[in-house]
PDB file of C-alpha atoms in Angstrom:
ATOM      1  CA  UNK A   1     161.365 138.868  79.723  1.00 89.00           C
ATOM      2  CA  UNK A   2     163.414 142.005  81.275  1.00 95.00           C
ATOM      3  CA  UNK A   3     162.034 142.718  84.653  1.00 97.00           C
ATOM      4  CA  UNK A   4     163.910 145.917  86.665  1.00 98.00           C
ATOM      5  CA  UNK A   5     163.971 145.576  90.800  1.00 97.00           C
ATOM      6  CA  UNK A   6     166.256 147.179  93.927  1.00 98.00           C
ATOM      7  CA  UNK A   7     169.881 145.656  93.668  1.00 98.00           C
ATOM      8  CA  UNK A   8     171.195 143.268  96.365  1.00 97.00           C
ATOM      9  CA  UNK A   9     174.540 142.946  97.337  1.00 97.00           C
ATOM     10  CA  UNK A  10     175.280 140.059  94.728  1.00 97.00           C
ATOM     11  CA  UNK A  11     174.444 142.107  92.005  1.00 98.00           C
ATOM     12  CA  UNK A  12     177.259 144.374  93.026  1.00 98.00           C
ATOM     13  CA  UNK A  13     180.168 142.935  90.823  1.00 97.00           C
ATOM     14  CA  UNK A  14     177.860 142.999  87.922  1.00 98.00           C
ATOM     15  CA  UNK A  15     176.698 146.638  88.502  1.00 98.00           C
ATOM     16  CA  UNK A  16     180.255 147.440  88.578  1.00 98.00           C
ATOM     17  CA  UNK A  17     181.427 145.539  85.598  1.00 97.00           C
ATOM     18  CA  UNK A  18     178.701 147.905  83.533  1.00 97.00           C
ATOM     19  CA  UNK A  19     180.489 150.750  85.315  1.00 96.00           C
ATOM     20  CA  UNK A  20     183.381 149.851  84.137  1.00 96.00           C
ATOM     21  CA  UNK A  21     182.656 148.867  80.960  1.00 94.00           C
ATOM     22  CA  UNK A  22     182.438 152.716  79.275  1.00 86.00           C
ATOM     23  CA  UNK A  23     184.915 155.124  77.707  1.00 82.00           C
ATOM     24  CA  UNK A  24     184.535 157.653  80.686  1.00 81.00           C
ATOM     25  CA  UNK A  25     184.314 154.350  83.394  1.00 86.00           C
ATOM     26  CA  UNK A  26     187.039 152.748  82.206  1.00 87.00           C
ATOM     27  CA  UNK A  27     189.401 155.555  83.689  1.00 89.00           C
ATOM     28  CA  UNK A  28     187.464 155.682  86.925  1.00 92.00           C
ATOM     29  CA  UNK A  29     186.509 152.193  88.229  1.00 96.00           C
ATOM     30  CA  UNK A  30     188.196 149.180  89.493  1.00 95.00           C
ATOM     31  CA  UNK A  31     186.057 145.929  88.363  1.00 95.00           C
ATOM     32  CA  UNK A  32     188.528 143.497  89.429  1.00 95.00           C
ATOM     33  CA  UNK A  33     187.211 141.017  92.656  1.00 96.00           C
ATOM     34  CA  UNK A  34     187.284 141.073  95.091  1.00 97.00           C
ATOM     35  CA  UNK A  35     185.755 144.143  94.848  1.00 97.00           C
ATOM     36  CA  UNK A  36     187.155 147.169  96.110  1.00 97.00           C
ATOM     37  CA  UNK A  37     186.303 148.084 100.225  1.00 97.00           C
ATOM     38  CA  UNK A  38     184.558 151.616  98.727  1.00 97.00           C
ATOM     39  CA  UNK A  39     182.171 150.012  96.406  1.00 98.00           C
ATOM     40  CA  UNK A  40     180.664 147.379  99.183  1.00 98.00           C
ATOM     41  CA  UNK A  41     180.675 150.682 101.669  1.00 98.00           C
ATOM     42  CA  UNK A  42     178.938 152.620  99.198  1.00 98.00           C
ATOM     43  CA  UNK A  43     175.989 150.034  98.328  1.00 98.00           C
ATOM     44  CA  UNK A  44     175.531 149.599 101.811  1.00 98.00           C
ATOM     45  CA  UNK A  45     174.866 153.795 102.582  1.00 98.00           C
ATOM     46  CA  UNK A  46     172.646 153.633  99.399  1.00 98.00           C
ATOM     47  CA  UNK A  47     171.038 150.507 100.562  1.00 97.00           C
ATOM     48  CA  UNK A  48     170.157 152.111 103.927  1.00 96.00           C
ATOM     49  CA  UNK A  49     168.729 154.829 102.594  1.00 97.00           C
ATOM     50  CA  UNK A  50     164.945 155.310 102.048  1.00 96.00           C
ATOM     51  CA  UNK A  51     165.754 158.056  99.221  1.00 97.00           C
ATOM     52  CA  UNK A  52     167.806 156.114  97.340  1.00 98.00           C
ATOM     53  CA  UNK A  53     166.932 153.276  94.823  1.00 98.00           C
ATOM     54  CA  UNK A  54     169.700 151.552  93.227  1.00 98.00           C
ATOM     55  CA  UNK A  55     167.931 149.576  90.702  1.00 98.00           C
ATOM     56  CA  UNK A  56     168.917 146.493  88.204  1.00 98.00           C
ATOM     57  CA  UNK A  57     167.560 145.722  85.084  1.00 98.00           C
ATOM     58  CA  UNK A  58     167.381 141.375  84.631  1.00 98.00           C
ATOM     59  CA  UNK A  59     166.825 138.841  81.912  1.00 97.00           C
ATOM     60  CA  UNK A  60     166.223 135.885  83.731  1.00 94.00           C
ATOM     61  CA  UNK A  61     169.095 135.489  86.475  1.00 92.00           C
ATOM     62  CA  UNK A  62     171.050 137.812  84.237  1.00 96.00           C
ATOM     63  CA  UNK A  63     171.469 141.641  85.462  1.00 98.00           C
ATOM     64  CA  UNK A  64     171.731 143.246  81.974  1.00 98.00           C
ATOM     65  CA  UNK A  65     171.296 147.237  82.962  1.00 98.00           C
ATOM     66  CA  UNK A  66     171.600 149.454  85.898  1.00 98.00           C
ATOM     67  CA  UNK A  67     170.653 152.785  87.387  1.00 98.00           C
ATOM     68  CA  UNK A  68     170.291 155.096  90.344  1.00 98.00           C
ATOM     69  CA  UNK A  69     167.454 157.106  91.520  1.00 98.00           C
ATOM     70  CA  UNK A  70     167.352 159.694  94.519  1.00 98.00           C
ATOM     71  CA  UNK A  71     164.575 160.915  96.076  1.00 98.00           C
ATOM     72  CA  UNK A  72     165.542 164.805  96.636  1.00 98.00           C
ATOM     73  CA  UNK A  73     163.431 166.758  99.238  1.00 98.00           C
ATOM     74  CA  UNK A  74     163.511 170.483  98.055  1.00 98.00           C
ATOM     75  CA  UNK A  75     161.765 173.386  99.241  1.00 97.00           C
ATOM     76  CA  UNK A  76     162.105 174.837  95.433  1.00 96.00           C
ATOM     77  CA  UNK A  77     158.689 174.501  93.057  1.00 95.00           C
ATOM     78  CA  UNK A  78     156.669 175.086  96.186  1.00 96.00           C
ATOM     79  CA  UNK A  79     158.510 172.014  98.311  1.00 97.00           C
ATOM     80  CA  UNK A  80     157.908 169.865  95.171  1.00 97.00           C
ATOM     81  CA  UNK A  81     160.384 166.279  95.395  1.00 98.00           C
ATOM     82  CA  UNK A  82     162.286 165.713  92.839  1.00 98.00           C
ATOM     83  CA  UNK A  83     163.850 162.484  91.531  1.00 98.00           C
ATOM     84  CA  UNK A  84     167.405 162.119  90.196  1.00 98.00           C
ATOM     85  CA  UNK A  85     168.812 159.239  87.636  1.00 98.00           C
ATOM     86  CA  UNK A  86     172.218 159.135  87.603  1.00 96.00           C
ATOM     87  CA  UNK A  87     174.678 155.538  86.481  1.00 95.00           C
ATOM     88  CA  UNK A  88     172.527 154.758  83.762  1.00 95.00           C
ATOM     89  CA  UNK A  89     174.501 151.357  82.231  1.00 96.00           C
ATOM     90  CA  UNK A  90     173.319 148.410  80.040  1.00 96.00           C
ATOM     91  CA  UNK A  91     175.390 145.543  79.317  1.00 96.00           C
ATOM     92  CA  UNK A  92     177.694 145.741  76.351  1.00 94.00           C
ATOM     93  CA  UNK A  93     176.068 143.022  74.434  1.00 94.00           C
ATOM     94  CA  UNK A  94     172.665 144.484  74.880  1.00 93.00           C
ATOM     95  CA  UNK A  95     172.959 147.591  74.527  1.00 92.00           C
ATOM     96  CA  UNK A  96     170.600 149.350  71.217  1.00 89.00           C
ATOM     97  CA  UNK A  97     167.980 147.211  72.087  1.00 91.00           C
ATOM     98  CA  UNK A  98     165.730 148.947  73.859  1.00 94.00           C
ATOM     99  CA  UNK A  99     166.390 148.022  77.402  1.00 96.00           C
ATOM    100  CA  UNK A 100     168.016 151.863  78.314  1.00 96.00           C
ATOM    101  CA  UNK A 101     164.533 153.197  77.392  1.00 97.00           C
ATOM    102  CA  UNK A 102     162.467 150.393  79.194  1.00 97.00           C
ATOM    103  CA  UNK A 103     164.771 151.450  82.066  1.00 98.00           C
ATOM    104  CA  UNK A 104     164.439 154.839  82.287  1.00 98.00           C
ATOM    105  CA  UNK A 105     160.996 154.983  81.486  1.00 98.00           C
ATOM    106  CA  UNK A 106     160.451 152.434  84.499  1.00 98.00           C
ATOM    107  CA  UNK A 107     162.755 154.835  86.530  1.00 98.00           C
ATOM    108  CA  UNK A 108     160.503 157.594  85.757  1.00 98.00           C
ATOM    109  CA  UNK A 109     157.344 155.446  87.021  1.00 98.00           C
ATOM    110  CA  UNK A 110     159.178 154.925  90.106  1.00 98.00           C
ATOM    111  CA  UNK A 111     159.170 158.901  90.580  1.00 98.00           C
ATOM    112  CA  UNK A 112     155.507 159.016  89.996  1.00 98.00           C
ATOM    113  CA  UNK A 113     155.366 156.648  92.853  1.00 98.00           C
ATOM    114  CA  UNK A 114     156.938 158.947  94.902  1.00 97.00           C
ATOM    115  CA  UNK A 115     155.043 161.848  94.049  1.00 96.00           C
ATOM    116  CA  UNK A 116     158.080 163.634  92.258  1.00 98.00           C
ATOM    117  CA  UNK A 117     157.218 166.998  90.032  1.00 97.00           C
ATOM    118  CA  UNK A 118     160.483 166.494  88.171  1.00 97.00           C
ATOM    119  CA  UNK A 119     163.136 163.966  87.085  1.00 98.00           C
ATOM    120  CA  UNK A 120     166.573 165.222  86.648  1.00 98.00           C
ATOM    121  CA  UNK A 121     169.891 164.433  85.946  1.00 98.00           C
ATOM    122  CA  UNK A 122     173.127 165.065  83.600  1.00 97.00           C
ATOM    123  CA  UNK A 123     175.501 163.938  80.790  1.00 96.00           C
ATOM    124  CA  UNK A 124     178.540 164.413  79.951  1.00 94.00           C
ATOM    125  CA  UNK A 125     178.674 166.637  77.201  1.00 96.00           C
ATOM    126  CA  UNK A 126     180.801 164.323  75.009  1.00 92.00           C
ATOM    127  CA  UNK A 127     178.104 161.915  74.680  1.00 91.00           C
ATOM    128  CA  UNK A 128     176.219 162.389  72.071  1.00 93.00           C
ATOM    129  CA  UNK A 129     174.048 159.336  71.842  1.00 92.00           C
ATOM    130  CA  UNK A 130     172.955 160.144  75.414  1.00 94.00           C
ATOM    131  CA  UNK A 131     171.639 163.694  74.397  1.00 96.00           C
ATOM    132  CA  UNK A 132     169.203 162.001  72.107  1.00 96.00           C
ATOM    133  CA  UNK A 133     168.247 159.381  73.964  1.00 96.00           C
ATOM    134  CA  UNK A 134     166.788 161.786  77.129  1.00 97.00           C
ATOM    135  CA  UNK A 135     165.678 163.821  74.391  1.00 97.00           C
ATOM    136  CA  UNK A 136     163.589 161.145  72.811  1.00 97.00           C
ATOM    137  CA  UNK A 137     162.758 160.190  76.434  1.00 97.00           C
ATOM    138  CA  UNK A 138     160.872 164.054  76.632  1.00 97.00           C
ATOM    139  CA  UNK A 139     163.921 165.614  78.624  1.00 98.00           C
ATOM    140  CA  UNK A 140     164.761 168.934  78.073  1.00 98.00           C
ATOM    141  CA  UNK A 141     168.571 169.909  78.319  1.00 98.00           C
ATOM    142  CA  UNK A 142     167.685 173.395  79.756  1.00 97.00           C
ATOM    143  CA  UNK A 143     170.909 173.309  82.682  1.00 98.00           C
ATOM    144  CA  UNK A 144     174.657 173.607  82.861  1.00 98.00           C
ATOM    145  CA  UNK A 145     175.952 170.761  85.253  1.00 98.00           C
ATOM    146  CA  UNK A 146     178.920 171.689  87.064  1.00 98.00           C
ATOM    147  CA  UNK A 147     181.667 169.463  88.966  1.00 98.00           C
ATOM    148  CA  UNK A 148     184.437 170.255  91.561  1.00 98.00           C
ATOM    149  CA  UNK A 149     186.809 167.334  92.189  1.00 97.00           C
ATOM    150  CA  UNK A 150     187.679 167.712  96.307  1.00 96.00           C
TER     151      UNK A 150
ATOM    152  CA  UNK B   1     180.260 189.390 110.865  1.00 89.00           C
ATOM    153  CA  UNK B   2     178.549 187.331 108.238  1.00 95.00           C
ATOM    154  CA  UNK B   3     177.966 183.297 109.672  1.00 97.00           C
ATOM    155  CA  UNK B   4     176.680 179.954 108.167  1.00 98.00           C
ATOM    156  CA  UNK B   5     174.280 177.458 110.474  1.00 97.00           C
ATOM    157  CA  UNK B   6     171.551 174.749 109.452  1.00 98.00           C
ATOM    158  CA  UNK B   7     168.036 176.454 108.436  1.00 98.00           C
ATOM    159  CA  UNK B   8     165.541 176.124 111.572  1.00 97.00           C
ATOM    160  CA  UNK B   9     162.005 176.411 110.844  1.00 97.00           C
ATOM    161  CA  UNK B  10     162.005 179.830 112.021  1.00 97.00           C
ATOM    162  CA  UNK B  11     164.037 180.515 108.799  1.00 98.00           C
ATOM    163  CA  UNK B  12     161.492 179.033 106.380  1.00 98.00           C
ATOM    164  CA  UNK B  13     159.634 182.434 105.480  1.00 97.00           C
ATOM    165  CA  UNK B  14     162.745 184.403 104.790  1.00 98.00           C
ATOM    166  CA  UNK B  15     164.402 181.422 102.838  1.00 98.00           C
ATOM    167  CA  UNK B  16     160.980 181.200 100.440  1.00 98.00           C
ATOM    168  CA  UNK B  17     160.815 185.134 100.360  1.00 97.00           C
ATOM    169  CA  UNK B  18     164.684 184.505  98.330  1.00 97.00           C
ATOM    170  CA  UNK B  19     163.722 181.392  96.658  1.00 96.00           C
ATOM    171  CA  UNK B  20     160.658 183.259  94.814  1.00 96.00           C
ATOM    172  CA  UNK B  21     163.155 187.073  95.016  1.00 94.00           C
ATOM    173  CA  UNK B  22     164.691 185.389  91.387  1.00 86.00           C
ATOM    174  CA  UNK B  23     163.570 185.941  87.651  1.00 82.00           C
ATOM    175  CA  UNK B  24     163.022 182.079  87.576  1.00 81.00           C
ATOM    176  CA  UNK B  25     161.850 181.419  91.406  1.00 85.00           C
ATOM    177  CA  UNK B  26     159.106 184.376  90.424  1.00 87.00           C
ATOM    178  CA  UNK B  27     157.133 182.026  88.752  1.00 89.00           C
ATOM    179  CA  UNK B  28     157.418 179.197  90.438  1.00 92.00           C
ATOM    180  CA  UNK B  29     156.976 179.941  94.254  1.00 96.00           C
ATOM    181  CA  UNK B  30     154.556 181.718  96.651  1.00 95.00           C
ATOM    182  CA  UNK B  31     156.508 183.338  99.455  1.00 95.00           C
ATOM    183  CA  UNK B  32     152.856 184.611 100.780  1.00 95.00           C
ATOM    184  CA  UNK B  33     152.358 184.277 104.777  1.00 96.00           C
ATOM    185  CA  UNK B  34     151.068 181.651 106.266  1.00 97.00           C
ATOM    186  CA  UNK B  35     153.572 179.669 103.859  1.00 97.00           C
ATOM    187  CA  UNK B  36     152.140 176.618 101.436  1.00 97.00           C
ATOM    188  CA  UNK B  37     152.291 173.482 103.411  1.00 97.00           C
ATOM    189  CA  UNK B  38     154.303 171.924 100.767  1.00 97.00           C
ATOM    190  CA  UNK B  39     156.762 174.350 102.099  1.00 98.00           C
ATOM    191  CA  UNK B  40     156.677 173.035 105.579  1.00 98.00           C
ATOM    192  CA  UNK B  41     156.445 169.468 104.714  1.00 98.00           C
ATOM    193  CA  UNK B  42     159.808 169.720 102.433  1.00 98.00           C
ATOM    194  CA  UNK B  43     161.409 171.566 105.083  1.00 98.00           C
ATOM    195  CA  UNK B  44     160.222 168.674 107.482  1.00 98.00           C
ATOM    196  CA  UNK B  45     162.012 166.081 105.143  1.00 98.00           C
ATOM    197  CA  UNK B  46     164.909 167.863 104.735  1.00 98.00           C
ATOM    198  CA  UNK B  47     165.212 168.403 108.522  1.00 97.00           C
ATOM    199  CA  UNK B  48     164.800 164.849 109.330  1.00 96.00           C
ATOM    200  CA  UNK B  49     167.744 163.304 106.457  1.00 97.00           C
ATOM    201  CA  UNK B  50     171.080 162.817 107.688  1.00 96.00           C
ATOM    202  CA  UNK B  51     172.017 163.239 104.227  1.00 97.00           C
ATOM    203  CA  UNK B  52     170.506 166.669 103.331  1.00 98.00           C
ATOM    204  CA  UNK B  53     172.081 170.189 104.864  1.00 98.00           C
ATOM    205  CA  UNK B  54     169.827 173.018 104.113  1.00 98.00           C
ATOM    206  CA  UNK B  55     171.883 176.093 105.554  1.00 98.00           C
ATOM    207  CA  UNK B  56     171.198 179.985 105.616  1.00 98.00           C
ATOM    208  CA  UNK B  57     174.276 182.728 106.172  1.00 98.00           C
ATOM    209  CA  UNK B  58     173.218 185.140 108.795  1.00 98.00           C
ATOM    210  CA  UNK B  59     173.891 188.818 109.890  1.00 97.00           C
ATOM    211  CA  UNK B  60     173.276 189.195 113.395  1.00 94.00           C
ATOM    212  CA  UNK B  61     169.778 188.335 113.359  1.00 92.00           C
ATOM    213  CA  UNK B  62     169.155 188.890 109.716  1.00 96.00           C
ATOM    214  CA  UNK B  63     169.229 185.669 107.302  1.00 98.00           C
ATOM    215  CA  UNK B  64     170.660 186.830 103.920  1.00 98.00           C
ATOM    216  CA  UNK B  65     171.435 183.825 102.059  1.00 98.00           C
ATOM    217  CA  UNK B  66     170.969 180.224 101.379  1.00 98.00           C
ATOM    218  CA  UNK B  67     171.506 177.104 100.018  1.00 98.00           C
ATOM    219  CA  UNK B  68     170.632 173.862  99.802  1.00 98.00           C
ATOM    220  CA  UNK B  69     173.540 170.502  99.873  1.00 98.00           C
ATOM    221  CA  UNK B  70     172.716 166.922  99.888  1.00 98.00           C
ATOM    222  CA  UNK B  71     175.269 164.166 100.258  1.00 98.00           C
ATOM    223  CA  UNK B  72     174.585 161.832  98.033  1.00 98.00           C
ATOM    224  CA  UNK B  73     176.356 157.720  98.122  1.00 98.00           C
ATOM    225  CA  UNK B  74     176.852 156.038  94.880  1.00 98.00           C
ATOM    226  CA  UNK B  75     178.917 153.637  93.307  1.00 97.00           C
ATOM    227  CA  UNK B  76     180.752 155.621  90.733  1.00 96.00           C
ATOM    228  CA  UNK B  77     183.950 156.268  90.792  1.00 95.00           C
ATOM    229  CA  UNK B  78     185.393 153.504  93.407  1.00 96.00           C
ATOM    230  CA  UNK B  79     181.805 154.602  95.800  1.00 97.00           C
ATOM    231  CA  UNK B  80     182.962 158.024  95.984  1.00 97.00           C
ATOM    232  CA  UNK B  81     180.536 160.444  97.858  1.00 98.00           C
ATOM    233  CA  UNK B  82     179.173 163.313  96.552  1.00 98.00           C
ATOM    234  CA  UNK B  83     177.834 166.866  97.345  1.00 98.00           C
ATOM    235  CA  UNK B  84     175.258 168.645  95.714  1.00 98.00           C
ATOM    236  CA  UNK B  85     174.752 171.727  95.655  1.00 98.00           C
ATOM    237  CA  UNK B  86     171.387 173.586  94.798  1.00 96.00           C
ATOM    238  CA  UNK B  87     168.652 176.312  95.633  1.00 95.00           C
ATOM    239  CA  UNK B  88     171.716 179.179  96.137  1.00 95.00           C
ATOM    240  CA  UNK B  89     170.097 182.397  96.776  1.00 96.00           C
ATOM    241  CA  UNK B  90     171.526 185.816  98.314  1.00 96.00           C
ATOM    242  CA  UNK B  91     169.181 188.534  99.567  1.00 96.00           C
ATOM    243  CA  UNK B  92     168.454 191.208  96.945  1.00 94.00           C
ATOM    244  CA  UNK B  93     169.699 193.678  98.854  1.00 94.00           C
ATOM    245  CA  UNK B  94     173.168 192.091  99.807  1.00 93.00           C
ATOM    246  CA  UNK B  95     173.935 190.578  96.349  1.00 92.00           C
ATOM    247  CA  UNK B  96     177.189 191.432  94.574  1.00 89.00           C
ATOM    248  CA  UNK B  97     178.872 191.978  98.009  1.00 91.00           C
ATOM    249  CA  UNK B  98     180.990 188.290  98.134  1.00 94.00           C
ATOM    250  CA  UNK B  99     177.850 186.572 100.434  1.00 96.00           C
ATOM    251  CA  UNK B 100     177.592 183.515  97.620  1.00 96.00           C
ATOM    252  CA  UNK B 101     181.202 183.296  96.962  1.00 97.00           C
ATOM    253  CA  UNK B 102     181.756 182.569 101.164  1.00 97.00           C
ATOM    254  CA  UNK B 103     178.462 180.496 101.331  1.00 98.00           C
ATOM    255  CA  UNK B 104     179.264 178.398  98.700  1.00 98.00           C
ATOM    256  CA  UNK B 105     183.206 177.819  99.999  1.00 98.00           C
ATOM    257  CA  UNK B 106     181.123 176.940 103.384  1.00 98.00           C
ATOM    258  CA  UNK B 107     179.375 174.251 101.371  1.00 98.00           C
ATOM    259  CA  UNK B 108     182.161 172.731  99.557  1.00 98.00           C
ATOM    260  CA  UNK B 109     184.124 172.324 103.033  1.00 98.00           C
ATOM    261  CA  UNK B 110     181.073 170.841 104.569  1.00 98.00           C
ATOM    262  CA  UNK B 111     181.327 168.563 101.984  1.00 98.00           C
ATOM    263  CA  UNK B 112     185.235 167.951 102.365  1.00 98.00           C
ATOM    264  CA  UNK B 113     183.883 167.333 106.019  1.00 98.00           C
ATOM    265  CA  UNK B 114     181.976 164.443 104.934  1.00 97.00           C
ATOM    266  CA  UNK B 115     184.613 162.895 102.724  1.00 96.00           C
ATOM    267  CA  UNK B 116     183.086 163.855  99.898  1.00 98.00           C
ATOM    268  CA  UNK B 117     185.247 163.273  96.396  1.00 97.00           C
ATOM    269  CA  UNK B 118     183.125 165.872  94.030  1.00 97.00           C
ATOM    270  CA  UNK B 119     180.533 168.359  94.479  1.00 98.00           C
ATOM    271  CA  UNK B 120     178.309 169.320  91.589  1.00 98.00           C
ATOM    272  CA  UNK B 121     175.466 171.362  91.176  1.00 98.00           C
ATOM    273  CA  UNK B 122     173.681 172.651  88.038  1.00 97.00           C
ATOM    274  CA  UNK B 123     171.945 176.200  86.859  1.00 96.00           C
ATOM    275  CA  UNK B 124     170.299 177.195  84.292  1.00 94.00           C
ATOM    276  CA  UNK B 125     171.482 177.929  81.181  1.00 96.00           C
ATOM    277  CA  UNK B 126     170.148 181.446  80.693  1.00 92.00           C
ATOM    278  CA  UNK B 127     172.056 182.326  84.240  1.00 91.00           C
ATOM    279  CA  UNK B 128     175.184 183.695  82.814  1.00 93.00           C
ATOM    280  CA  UNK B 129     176.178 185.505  85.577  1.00 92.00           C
ATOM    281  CA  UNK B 130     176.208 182.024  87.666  1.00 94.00           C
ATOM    282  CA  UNK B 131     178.029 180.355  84.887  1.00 96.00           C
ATOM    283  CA  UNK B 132     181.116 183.011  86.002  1.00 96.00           C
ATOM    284  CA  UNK B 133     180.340 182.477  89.421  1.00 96.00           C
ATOM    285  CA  UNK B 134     181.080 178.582  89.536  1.00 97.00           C
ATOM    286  CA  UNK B 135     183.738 178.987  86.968  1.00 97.00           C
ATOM    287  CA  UNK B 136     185.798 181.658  89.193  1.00 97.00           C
ATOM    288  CA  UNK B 137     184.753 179.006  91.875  1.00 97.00           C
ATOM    289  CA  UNK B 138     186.702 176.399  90.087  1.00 97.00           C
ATOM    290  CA  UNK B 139     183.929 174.304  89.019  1.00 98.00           C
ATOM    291  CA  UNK B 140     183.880 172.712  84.998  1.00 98.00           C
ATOM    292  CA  UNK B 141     180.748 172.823  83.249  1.00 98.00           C
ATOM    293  CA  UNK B 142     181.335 169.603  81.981  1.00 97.00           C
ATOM    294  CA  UNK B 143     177.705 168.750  81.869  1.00 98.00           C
ATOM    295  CA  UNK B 144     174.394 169.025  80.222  1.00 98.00           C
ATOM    296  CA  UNK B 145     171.541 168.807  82.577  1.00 98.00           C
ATOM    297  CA  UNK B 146     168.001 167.536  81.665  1.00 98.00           C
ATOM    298  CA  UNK B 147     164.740 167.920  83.078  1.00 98.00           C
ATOM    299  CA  UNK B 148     161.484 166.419  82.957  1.00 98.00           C
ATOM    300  CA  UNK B 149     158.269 167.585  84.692  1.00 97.00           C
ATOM    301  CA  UNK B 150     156.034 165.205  85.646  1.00 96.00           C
TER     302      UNK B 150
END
């Protein structure tokens, strides 16, 4: 029975284990406990913040999946909200069965909740398997995304 | 003497009147006076999150651009903080004069300001013209960005 809630702080080593544990992760995070000052920093901003759900997919007392959704205010689409998914992560060992698409899908719900007109967010373009998997998911990849390292 | 500031309320009609001023915004807004109260409720929400920056340049008196940048706290990459840049619009009649290369520097350093470790932003695929603009701007379109409506 997979059930999907807001993360606490002790699901933070887990969250970042999944972070960790991905070809473009790897290079980027730091796993290793304790953990790092800017990871407990950063859940605690998100955690504060009433447009921002950091979410955790569980299997009993097991956190198996992971994801962030913002809540973005925009005066754009006639003021419309719009929600953004972004750290999408299931667990190594369960990962291609199902429990990214129960996750998103729940993810999207959440949106509804909060009156969004659109869900958004973006992919690397060197992953493939996550192109098809918004597109089954009735995304449409109409946008360039962009980055700037400061 | 061309200047950056937060949008005030008092801004709100001239911002729409450049959001909907835009092959794509055409379709999507109503810049018509009194403005939609969807209008004024986003701007309320914006106004009111420490974590959301909607800014206008100015000419004297005259507001001739905007955009919109929300700093957003996440876990990836060590809990780095990012800025996000959206809703960048230039009066019609100032465009191709340098306005959106100077108000989107001003963004990025207000996002230095806040620590920030990325910005990012998407646009449209079919906006080549933008595609050069964040390229020249030093930004990697390393992304493919979905969207759902709802």
């Amino acid at each position: 029975m997979i059930t999907f809630r807001k993360a606490q702080a002790s699901d933070l080593p887990a969250i970042v284990a999944m972070l960790a544990d991905d070809p473009l992760g790897a290079a980027r995070e730091d796993a290793s406990l304790p953990l790092a000052q800017g990871y407990l920093n950063a859940f605690n901003a998100i955690d504060a913040d009433p447009n921002q759900l950091l979410a955790v997919a569980v299997d009993g007392a097991e956190v198996i999946g992971t994801l962030q959704v913002t809540f973005l205010a925009g005066l754009s689409r006639k003021g419309a909200w719009r929600g953004q998914i972004e750290a999408v992560r299931v667990a190594g060992h369960r990962r291609s069965g199902g429990i990214g698409r129960l996750m998103v899908e729940w993810a999207i719900d959440q949106c509804r909740s909060r009156a969004c007109g659109l869900v958004q967010l973006t992919t690397d373009k060197g992953r493939a398997d996550a192109h098809r998997f918004y597109e089954n998911l009735g995304f449409t990849g109409s946008h360039i995304g962009y980055k700037k390292s400061l």
